[in-house]
Structures are given as structure tokens and as C-alpha cells.
XYZ file of C-alpha atoms in Angstrom:
543
model
C 6.409 8.167 32.112
C 7.841 10.824 31.205
C 6.194 14.604 30.358
C 7.742 16.953 27.907
C 6.044 20.303 27.181
C 6.700 22.425 24.652
C 5.549 26.602 25.918
C 5.102 29.700 24.488
C 6.545 32.614 27.055
C 4.737 36.125 26.588
C 7.805 36.670 23.848
C 6.821 33.475 21.997
C 9.572 31.691 22.568
C 9.334 28.335 22.183
C 11.008 26.276 25.427
C 10.713 22.640 26.301
C 9.535 21.792 29.892
C 10.571 18.333 31.258
C 8.554 16.545 33.821
C 10.203 13.399 35.439
C 9.073 10.620 37.149
C 5.491 11.534 36.758
C 3.445 8.409 37.983
C 1.146 6.072 35.520
C -0.891 7.753 33.545
C -0.632 10.968 35.117
C -2.932 13.609 33.999
C -2.543 17.860 33.052
C -2.749 18.770 36.593
C 0.174 17.011 36.763
C 2.397 19.773 35.218
C 3.860 22.921 36.933
C 3.808 26.089 34.322
C 3.835 29.712 35.100
C 0.637 31.391 34.162
C 1.998 33.814 31.915
C 3.032 30.580 29.219
C 0.880 28.940 26.998
C 0.789 24.888 26.241
C 1.104 24.114 22.620
C 2.089 20.490 23.357
C 3.060 17.742 25.221
C 5.090 13.893 24.491
C 4.073 11.116 26.764
C 7.644 9.184 27.329
C 7.655 5.482 28.939
C 10.760 2.336 28.830
C 10.683 -1.255 29.191
C 13.545 -3.272 29.105
C 14.041 -5.207 33.014
C 17.842 -3.720 33.344
C 18.713 -1.442 35.731
C 18.676 2.120 34.026
C 15.555 0.575 32.116
C 14.227 0.128 36.432
C 16.069 3.329 37.492
C 12.898 5.355 34.627
C 10.347 3.057 36.079
C 10.713 4.000 40.052
C 8.086 5.395 42.290
C 6.973 6.495 45.494
C 4.593 5.220 47.676
C 2.512 8.823 46.868
C 3.663 8.672 43.245
C 1.726 4.865 43.694
C -1.380 5.962 44.742
C -1.738 8.870 43.072
C -1.698 7.112 38.956
C -3.459 4.162 41.088
C -6.553 7.691 42.239
C -5.916 8.239 37.972
C -6.745 4.787 36.647
C -9.634 4.945 38.574
C -10.821 7.694 37.809
C -10.438 7.155 34.266
C -12.249 3.436 33.949
C -14.779 5.436 35.930
C -15.864 7.803 33.668
C -15.116 5.851 30.375
C -17.286 3.395 32.269
C -20.000 5.811 32.655
C -19.339 8.158 29.933
C -20.025 11.692 31.409
C -18.834 13.037 28.623
C -22.270 12.922 26.193
C -20.835 14.172 23.112
C -18.254 11.251 23.005
C -18.819 7.397 22.607
C -17.959 5.305 24.900
C -16.867 2.138 22.905
C -14.573 4.503 20.386
C -12.548 6.050 23.081
C -12.225 2.614 24.138
C -10.683 1.907 21.125
C -8.779 4.604 21.161
C -7.453 3.918 25.041
C -6.303 0.184 23.446
C -4.326 2.135 20.724
C -2.583 4.369 23.499
C -1.765 1.663 25.729
C -1.361 -1.365 25.012
C 2.649 -1.831 23.223
C 2.531 -5.596 23.268
C 3.231 -5.573 19.374
C 6.532 -4.402 20.427
C 7.162 -7.462 22.688
C 10.058 -8.317 20.759
C 12.286 -5.216 21.662
C 13.134 -5.488 25.421
C 14.480 -2.143 25.661
C 12.936 0.786 24.360
C 11.830 3.910 25.310
C 8.110 3.863 23.494
C 6.064 7.644 22.192
C 3.504 6.569 24.212
C 1.537 10.052 22.872
C 3.037 13.356 20.701
C -0.784 16.371 21.019
C 1.055 19.809 18.838
C -1.863 21.995 18.785
C -3.551 22.271 15.510
C -2.686 26.638 14.979
C 0.739 25.686 15.628
C 1.626 22.089 13.599
C 4.076 22.746 11.652
C 6.905 24.513 13.068
C 9.777 21.999 14.574
C 7.999 21.764 17.619
C 6.678 17.732 17.029
C 10.057 16.891 16.063
C 11.803 18.979 19.227
C 10.059 16.921 21.472
C 10.103 13.530 19.521
C 13.922 13.960 19.470
C 14.520 14.161 23.505
C 13.312 10.456 22.701
C 15.858 9.135 20.487
C 18.502 11.088 22.616
C 17.602 9.642 25.208
C 18.379 6.214 23.536
C 20.882 7.299 21.875
C 22.492 6.919 24.743
C 21.454 4.262 26.517
C 21.557 2.363 23.271
C 17.976 1.098 23.326
C 15.731 0.903 20.566
C 11.799 3.491 20.205
C 9.089 2.534 19.160
C 5.468 3.625 18.447
C 1.458 3.110 16.886
C 1.534 5.728 14.490
C -2.205 7.012 13.098
C -1.215 8.160 8.717
C -1.277 12.379 9.527
C 1.612 12.033 11.374
C 3.396 9.260 9.571
C 5.501 11.361 7.399
C 7.336 13.108 10.305
C 8.894 9.880 11.825
C 9.927 8.318 8.407
C 12.358 11.725 8.875
C 13.359 11.466 11.672
C 14.502 7.769 10.760
C 12.037 5.283 12.311
C 11.127 2.492 10.080
C 7.463 -0.071 10.011
C 7.995 -2.885 12.513
C 4.767 -3.868 12.146
C 0.948 -2.973 11.113
C -1.954 -2.532 13.072
C -6.381 -2.743 12.779
C -8.233 -1.365 15.724
C -11.620 -2.611 14.744
C -14.501 0.628 14.847
C -11.261 3.486 14.890
C -8.499 2.397 12.520
C -7.444 -0.004 10.239
C -3.404 -0.256 9.020
C -2.064 1.539 11.686
C 1.553 1.562 11.443
C 3.266 0.678 13.916
C 7.515 1.631 13.705
C 10.310 1.177 15.491
C 13.915 3.525 15.466
C 17.724 1.985 15.629
C 20.290 4.358 16.656
C 23.977 3.197 15.550
C 25.221 0.979 17.117
C 22.359 -1.081 18.572
C 21.956 -4.100 17.078
C 18.965 -4.421 14.993
C 16.236 -7.209 15.967
C 13.840 -9.254 13.409
C 11.169 -7.186 11.887
C 8.000 -8.544 12.961
C 6.490 -7.030 9.722
C 5.956 -10.364 6.976
C 4.164 -10.276 4.024
C 3.466 -13.327 4.633
C 0.782 -14.358 8.019
C 2.959 -17.768 8.278
C -0.729 -19.684 9.024
C -1.131 -19.740 4.926
C -2.281 -15.889 5.037
C -0.545 -12.587 3.563
C -1.354 -8.968 3.480
C -2.788 -7.616 -0.150
C -2.074 -3.957 -0.636
C -1.156 -2.111 1.756
C 0.007 1.156 0.165
C -2.778 2.662 -2.116
C -0.832 5.221 -2.213
C 2.136 3.182 -4.800
C -0.185 1.358 -6.136
C 0.781 1.942 -9.787
C -1.091 2.033 -13.143
C 2.299 2.712 -15.278
C 4.641 -1.183 -14.542
C 6.271 -1.104 -17.962
C 6.983 1.713 -18.406
C 8.431 2.436 -15.110
C 10.981 -1.061 -15.668
C 11.559 0.496 -19.336
C 12.896 3.515 -17.831
C 15.116 1.952 -15.383
C 16.520 0.736 -18.705
C 15.768 -3.298 -17.305
C 14.527 -4.239 -21.673
C 15.967 -7.637 -20.965
C 13.561 -8.215 -17.776
C 10.280 -6.497 -19.798
C 11.976 -8.643 -23.108
C 11.337 -12.100 -20.366
C 7.554 -11.075 -18.573
C 5.987 -10.281 -22.158
C 7.232 -13.914 -22.841
C 6.713 -15.701 -19.301
C 4.239 -13.647 -17.462
C 1.441 -14.042 -19.695
C -2.068 -12.557 -18.407
C -4.884 -15.235 -19.164
C -7.102 -12.602 -20.509
C -4.290 -11.383 -23.281
C -3.492 -7.795 -20.684
C -0.382 -8.657 -19.680
C 0.028 -4.622 -18.059
C -3.465 -4.963 -15.738
C -1.562 -8.894 -14.805
C 1.542 -6.837 -14.005
C -0.058 -4.183 -12.025
C -2.509 -5.980 -9.664
C 0.614 -8.128 -9.071
C 3.423 -4.809 -6.989
C -0.501 -3.593 -6.204
C -1.627 -6.196 -3.771
C 2.159 -7.810 -2.831
C 4.598 -5.938 -3.326
C 3.462 -2.947 -1.569
C 2.744 -5.139 1.388
C 7.106 -6.229 1.971
C 9.119 -3.942 3.872
C 12.239 -3.823 2.405
C 10.877 -2.280 -0.228
C 10.247 0.644 1.345
C 10.854 3.892 0.092
C 12.463 4.375 3.709
C 14.482 1.609 3.575
C 16.645 3.144 0.606
C 20.021 5.562 1.907
C 19.790 7.238 -1.938
C 15.781 6.325 -3.202
C 15.111 6.612 -7.077
C 10.865 6.305 -6.969
C 9.625 3.819 -7.754
C 12.660 1.075 -7.916
C 11.098 -0.478 -5.520
C 8.931 -1.535 -8.435
C 11.505 -2.245 -10.264
C 13.545 -4.715 -7.491
C 10.709 -6.865 -7.157
C 10.008 -8.485 -10.412
C 13.465 -8.358 -10.969
C 13.798 -10.776 -7.997
C 10.627 -12.686 -8.655
C 11.827 -13.532 -12.726
C 15.120 -14.081 -11.098
C 13.491 -17.039 -8.206
C 11.235 -18.315 -11.521
C 14.167 -18.878 -13.075
C 15.053 -21.525 -11.176
C 12.194 -23.110 -11.050
C 11.777 -25.496 -13.935
C 8.658 -27.197 -13.106
C 7.746 -28.463 -16.164
C 11.451 -29.829 -15.900
C 10.791 -32.135 -12.132
C 7.217 -32.943 -12.723
C 8.856 -35.098 -16.652
C 11.986 -35.769 -14.132
C 9.110 -38.436 -12.514
C 7.478 -39.157 -16.402
C 4.362 -36.779 -15.283
C 3.081 -34.374 -18.415
C 0.791 -32.662 -20.158
C -2.005 -34.961 -21.006
C -5.923 -34.288 -22.046
C -6.400 -38.333 -20.715
C -3.300 -39.111 -18.157
C -4.366 -38.553 -14.286
C -2.499 -38.320 -10.808
C -2.655 -38.808 -8.130
C -1.481 -34.627 -5.720
C 0.956 -37.178 -3.734
C 2.538 -38.175 -7.699
C 2.715 -34.708 -8.167
C 4.199 -33.440 -4.303
C 6.520 -35.791 -4.351
C 8.168 -35.168 -7.825
C 8.141 -30.929 -7.571
C 9.788 -31.335 -3.235
C 12.195 -33.447 -4.239
C 15.254 -31.315 -6.059
C 14.050 -28.578 -4.033
C 13.624 -30.936 -0.374
C 11.554 -29.095 0.575
C 7.186 -29.990 0.062
C 5.196 -27.451 -1.746
C 1.128 -26.108 -2.300
C -0.560 -27.624 -5.324
C -3.640 -25.901 -6.173
C -6.017 -27.237 -8.890
C -9.722 -25.557 -10.464
C -13.260 -27.003 -9.729
C -12.631 -29.620 -12.931
C -9.294 -31.536 -10.698
C -6.726 -29.340 -13.453
C -4.058 -28.229 -11.812
C -3.061 -24.948 -12.330
C -0.873 -23.464 -9.313
C 2.202 -24.335 -7.923
C 3.008 -22.839 -5.244
C 6.735 -22.791 -3.494
C 7.645 -21.122 0.157
C 10.981 -19.474 1.190
C 12.188 -17.924 4.563
C 14.317 -14.666 3.165
C 17.435 -14.024 5.510
C 17.328 -10.548 4.752
C 15.928 -7.917 2.499
C 14.543 -9.311 -0.564
C 16.871 -6.719 -3.197
C 19.748 -8.658 -1.502
C 19.177 -11.451 1.025
C 19.340 -15.056 0.794
C 15.746 -16.841 -0.383
C 15.787 -21.273 1.349
C 13.440 -23.040 0.567
C 10.731 -23.745 3.048
C 8.147 -26.074 3.552
C 4.151 -24.478 3.158
C 3.777 -22.175 6.356
C -0.202 -23.323 6.515
C -1.831 -22.746 3.278
C -3.960 -26.447 2.300
C -4.177 -27.619 -1.454
C -7.797 -27.845 -2.185
C -6.997 -30.469 -4.678
C -8.343 -34.028 -4.829
C -6.565 -37.331 -3.700
C -6.395 -38.583 -7.292
C -7.361 -37.881 -10.665
C -5.473 -35.203 -11.302
C -5.683 -33.543 -14.239
C -2.053 -32.139 -16.212
C -2.986 -30.116 -19.093
C -1.531 -28.184 -21.761
C -0.755 -25.501 -22.092
C -1.773 -25.869 -26.312
C -5.160 -28.303 -27.275
C -3.366 -30.807 -28.248
C -4.639 -32.167 -31.923
C -3.710 -34.906 -33.819
C -4.667 -33.551 -37.381
C -4.665 -29.957 -36.366
C -5.793 -26.728 -38.490
C -4.280 -24.429 -39.546
C -6.837 -20.909 -38.648
C -6.763 -18.365 -41.141
C -9.057 -15.204 -40.438
C -10.586 -13.626 -44.159
C -13.743 -11.958 -45.372
C -15.954 -12.673 -48.433
C -14.368 -9.580 -49.944
C -10.302 -10.298 -48.764
C -9.778 -6.812 -46.813
C -8.556 -7.493 -43.830
C -10.103 -7.404 -40.223
C -12.453 -4.047 -38.290
C -11.427 -3.152 -35.026
C -13.896 -3.476 -32.694
C -15.273 -0.162 -32.704
C -17.406 1.603 -35.724
C -15.339 2.393 -38.301
C -15.428 6.612 -38.359
C -17.496 6.794 -35.226
C -15.153 8.011 -32.494
C -15.653 6.625 -28.727
C -17.626 3.368 -29.375
C -15.789 0.005 -28.858
C -12.252 0.015 -27.450
C -9.399 2.744 -28.429
C -7.252 4.721 -26.493
C -7.583 8.300 -25.111
C -4.435 10.260 -26.802
C -4.065 13.525 -25.425
C -2.505 17.396 -27.585
C -1.660 20.067 -25.480
C -0.014 23.232 -27.851
C -1.475 20.830 -31.353
C 0.534 18.609 -30.310
C -0.358 14.686 -29.063
C 2.097 13.735 -26.427
C 1.450 10.363 -24.330
C -2.320 9.671 -23.249
C -4.596 8.582 -21.051
C -3.827 5.207 -19.108
C -5.894 3.100 -17.755
C -6.205 5.049 -14.342
C -7.148 8.141 -16.020
C -3.854 10.120 -15.640
C -2.234 11.984 -18.189
C 0.347 9.846 -19.036
C 3.050 11.343 -22.151
C 5.524 7.534 -22.022
C 5.010 4.038 -22.098
C 2.377 2.204 -23.524
C -1.385 4.021 -24.439
C -4.270 2.102 -21.968
C -7.718 0.474 -23.799
C -10.764 1.752 -22.825
C -14.455 0.722 -23.657
C -17.303 3.122 -24.915
C -19.970 1.895 -24.687
C -22.686 3.718 -25.994
C -25.529 5.048 -23.285
C -29.125 6.353 -22.253
C -28.870 10.700 -23.076
C -26.160 13.121 -21.795
C -27.200 15.272 -18.700
C -27.532 19.056 -18.633
C -25.053 20.175 -16.509
C -24.086 22.852 -15.693
C -19.973 22.079 -15.084
C -18.494 24.233 -12.189
C -16.410 27.609 -13.407
C -17.613 27.304 -17.344
C -21.649 28.805 -17.013
C -22.286 26.822 -20.746
C -25.502 25.106 -20.640
C -24.973 21.766 -22.855
C -27.372 21.167 -25.504
C -28.507 18.968 -28.049
C -26.850 21.744 -30.656
C -23.167 21.649 -30.070
C -22.926 18.467 -29.062
C -22.119 14.632 -31.591
C -23.642 11.662 -31.558
C -24.604 10.260 -27.916
C -23.757 10.135 -24.862
C -21.367 7.268 -23.411
C -19.001 5.156 -20.344
C -15.906 4.570 -20.192
C -14.537 1.687 -18.672
C -10.317 0.349 -18.384
C -8.696 -2.821 -17.077
C -9.466 -0.561 -13.379
C -12.981 0.011 -13.848
C -15.952 1.977 -14.574
C -14.397 5.998 -15.353
C -15.830 9.204 -14.139
C -15.945 12.711 -12.620
C -14.899 13.121 -8.881
C -13.885 15.584 -7.143
C -13.360 17.837 -10.312
C -10.983 14.637 -11.762
C -10.884 11.701 -14.415
C -11.312 8.902 -12.616
C -11.187 5.294 -13.007
C -11.262 2.542 -10.549
C -13.331 -0.552 -9.272
C -14.290 1.673 -6.300
C -16.426 4.186 -9.282
C -20.076 3.238 -8.729
C -21.775 5.628 -11.084
C -19.764 6.133 -14.834
C -19.735 9.495 -16.048
C -21.612 10.547 -18.672
C -19.237 11.432 -21.810
C -19.889 13.370 -24.991
C -18.218 13.921 -27.842
C -17.239 17.317 -29.787
C -15.509 17.570 -33.161
C -13.585 13.971 -32.851
C -12.190 15.084 -29.092
C -13.652 13.480 -25.645
C -17.149 15.907 -24.217
C -17.281 16.759 -20.678
C -20.715 19.225 -19.826
C -20.062 19.610 -23.546
C -16.675 21.017 -23.334
C -13.348 19.544 -24.906
C -11.435 21.747 -22.659
C -9.005 20.010 -19.763
C -6.457 20.744 -17.539
C -3.362 19.759 -15.635
C -1.045 21.012 -13.463
C 2.403 20.687 -16.041
C 3.024 17.830 -18.532
C 4.007 14.741 -17.288
C 7.673 13.853 -18.245
C 8.948 9.934 -17.375
C 7.462 7.863 -15.434
C 5.201 10.696 -13.366
C 1.740 10.803 -13.278
C -0.720 13.544 -13.885
C -3.677 14.906 -13.291
C -7.054 15.713 -15.054
C -9.421 17.420 -14.116
C -12.503 19.766 -15.083
C -11.711 23.155 -14.128
C -9.233 25.192 -15.126
C -5.853 24.935 -13.842
C -1.701 26.111 -15.769
C -2.180 23.403 -18.725
C -5.259 23.272 -20.790
C -5.312 19.877 -22.409
C -7.948 17.659 -25.195
C -8.495 14.640 -25.286
C -9.381 12.227 -28.261
C -9.988 8.604 -29.549
C -7.481 6.388 -31.617
C -10.277 3.421 -31.889
C -7.893 -0.514 -31.332
């Protein structure tokens, strides 16, 4: 191990001190420093590999070997007996596993590994951590080897800024899930293919990998990028069976797109926010255009029908023929073909790599061997009858909302600021000034709670509320005011009961909501119920 220690001298001048070739598991007692210096941080580095350079760093004297062995014994003794009653023995063991197990990097033979980095909380944010990490990067560059580490979400931004990229994501049950393992490749070092893949090659795959990039405005993002042809194609062919295409696209991006390593912002040399979203949908559409499943099946005389049935082997053979690799088919509980899974290996990145057709990687079909139905997309009738809508008086159909009553049925939530309507609330509860408004459902609730609003001590009374209380929900889930912020999500269990005053949305009897600034472009703004720089009101437009 190599310890680098950051200290402050009496003049508060930061310096680094290297203590090289310390025995394994060397403790603080082995780091000698003067009594008038204060240790404010340290980094523990370890050299892996079989090269002569690596062996020189790994060498130990007999005394160092004995010392490290005794330290390991002491550590196990403390862990086993749990001498510190303020700690959880199981969590300590998990932490030890996190700190010293590096088997996820087995594919990188020669490397420096950052075993641990610690900076006193008082001195964080002053560049100490970066300076301690820099030694390892400089040494790795001299030796032309990689640098690896596992990080917490708190420290991850530091490493990303210094050039680290994702290698894989690892779970530590009982202490932390989804821990990123990162790698740094100095210039001139041959890059080993990353082990982070959205597909685990056993029929399973990573899902929802980056909540910070789960966007509520896919349509607007694609429009802002000028990809009108892409959006038009998606509106025609990438359809949601419930009629909410935007919600479907958001789901696909959140679940799958966020797990593709080459779409991470750090993989772009000149990153424009959300450009990875456009790349994901463009590549998906490009691949889809090459997969004419109807033509593949029709070539084998397998055609949509309400009466004919086919065997799994017939369908799979027809779909495999043009690509010369197998596929996986899926059926619903009625034995009706409803999914076809095509597989690829990718040479390079999603954006510019080569997609090579491949056999399934472990995914199994759930279709019956015989009797599979391949139904038409539109029901076939020998005498189709046009369907028309009419009423006794000839008036057009009404909306799902009660006429003249705001916040009932389905509608949108337009936002007004400075007397002008500017955008609306979208499905996650944020304010967006461009793109398509999300639809919300207002459901009548029993009564309004009599509560004091934070920062506004007026008591809600029945005299200033028109109509009964109601709850709101969107495609994302129920809506509530949580931690003073309007939020709509599947994680919301208790909906907030809102009211309406003069046709405006009211929370605790007041129609004023707040945000830091008016959003522009593809930016979304959080809506708060405590005073901020910009005041807005939220209305209702029935659908």
C-alpha cells in the first residue's frame, strides 16, 4: 500500500506527505507526522499487476509482512467481537467488503487502485481530495496503466470531473445498492472494454440506472434538437396501447436508456444537456426500420389471421432467416404473439458503434409450442360498419370534465405568471414552458384539511374556497406537496387534497405558488409552496 497524507502546518499551509511501501492494512499509527501538524485527509493506493514495476511496489520486508499480518489479525478480532458497541457488526463487515474487494476489476491486469479516500468534513471543498487523487493519476500515467476505484454517490462527481468513467455498477446488500465502479485510462493506454452493459447476458438486464436523468419531456427534448422527422416517425409507429405515447417513451428511456454506459454525459467530449436522449431514440428507430417483422413472416406464408394458428418453430424460423440468427418470441396468456425480441452485440458505442445481429443470450420464449395466434392489428369484419358519434340534439361530444366546473375529470394545468399564461405543469409536477402539456385527472375528495401553510399563517376556511376538495394524478402517479415541493410520482402514497379559488389551484386556501425562475428551453422548474423569487398561479383547462 501507498499512503498519501494531507496535513496542515501551523501556518495552515497544505502539503502532501508520502509514506511508501507500508504493510498491508497499515493503520494510522504507521503514519509519522510532527505533533504541530494536523492530518486533514489521506488516500490509500494499491498497485495490482504482475509486471516488474508492480512487483517493486508490492514488495515487503520481513518486518513489514509481520506487521501487516498482526494488523489483519487485530482487525478480525475487533470485527468478530464487536468491541465498539456503537457500530453494527454486519454493516462493518459489509463496509470492509466494499473497501478491499476489487474483483470487479479483474479484467484490468495492470492498474493502480484507490483503496480509500478521506477528507475531514471541515476541509472538504478546498481541493484536498483532488490533490490526493492526482498522485495516483500521475503515477499511472508514468507507468501507462489504468486507475480504478469504487465510489459513493457523494464523491462520484469529483472522480467524473477528473476523467473517470463507469466500469460497472455493484450492489452491497445491507449497506448500499448501485455503487459505481470507475476507471481512468491515461492517454496512450489501451482501453479494455467496459463491463457495464444494460444486458447481463443471462436474459436479465439493468433497469432505471440514473434517477437524475429520468426526464418528463421526451417530446420537447427531441423537438428542441430539431429532430422533427424522428418525432413524426415515433408518433406514427412507436405507439402506446393506452394512447399516451409520451408516457411510454419516458418509461422506455428511464428504464433502459439510463443504463447504457456510452450515453452517460461523461462519455461526450462537448456535452449538450439531454443530447443522449435523442441519440437513444434515433438509434432505436434506425434499428427498427431494418426489422420488418411482417415481411419476414409473410415470406414464410405466416399472415395475420383471426382463425389460423402457427407453431413456435415456424415463427422463429421465419424471423431468423433474414438475419441468420435466432430470435425470442413472447405471447400473452391467450397464446397470442405479442412481442419479438431481436438481439445484437455492439462493437463500440451506441451512438457510432456497429450493431451485429446475435443469438439470444439466455432469454426464453413463453409461447406454446403449437397453436400460436398471430392476430391482425385491426379486427377484421366481413361487413365493416363505420362508427360515428352523435347525440339527440346533434351537439358535439363533451369533455370528460363537468362543464363549467374547474378541476374535475381530465384536464391540463396551465401556469400564469405576470398575468400571462406561460407553459404548464407536466406529468412529474414540474413547470415546463415549451412542448406538450400533460393531462391530469382531478378526483373529488371528502373534505379539505384545515392547515396552516408554511410561511403563510392564514388559516384555510370554507368561505374562501369554491367547490369541494380534490386530488390530482398524472401518468407518473399521485400528486402531493412533499417537502414544500409539488411532486407527482409512483412513490407518492398519500395525495394532497387541493382546493380551487376563483378557478385557480389552491393549496391551504392560497393560489400563489413559487419557483426560483421562469424555465426556458428544455429546462424544468420545481413548483414550491414557500416563497421564492417568482410567483405563479396554476389554472385548469378541461380536456
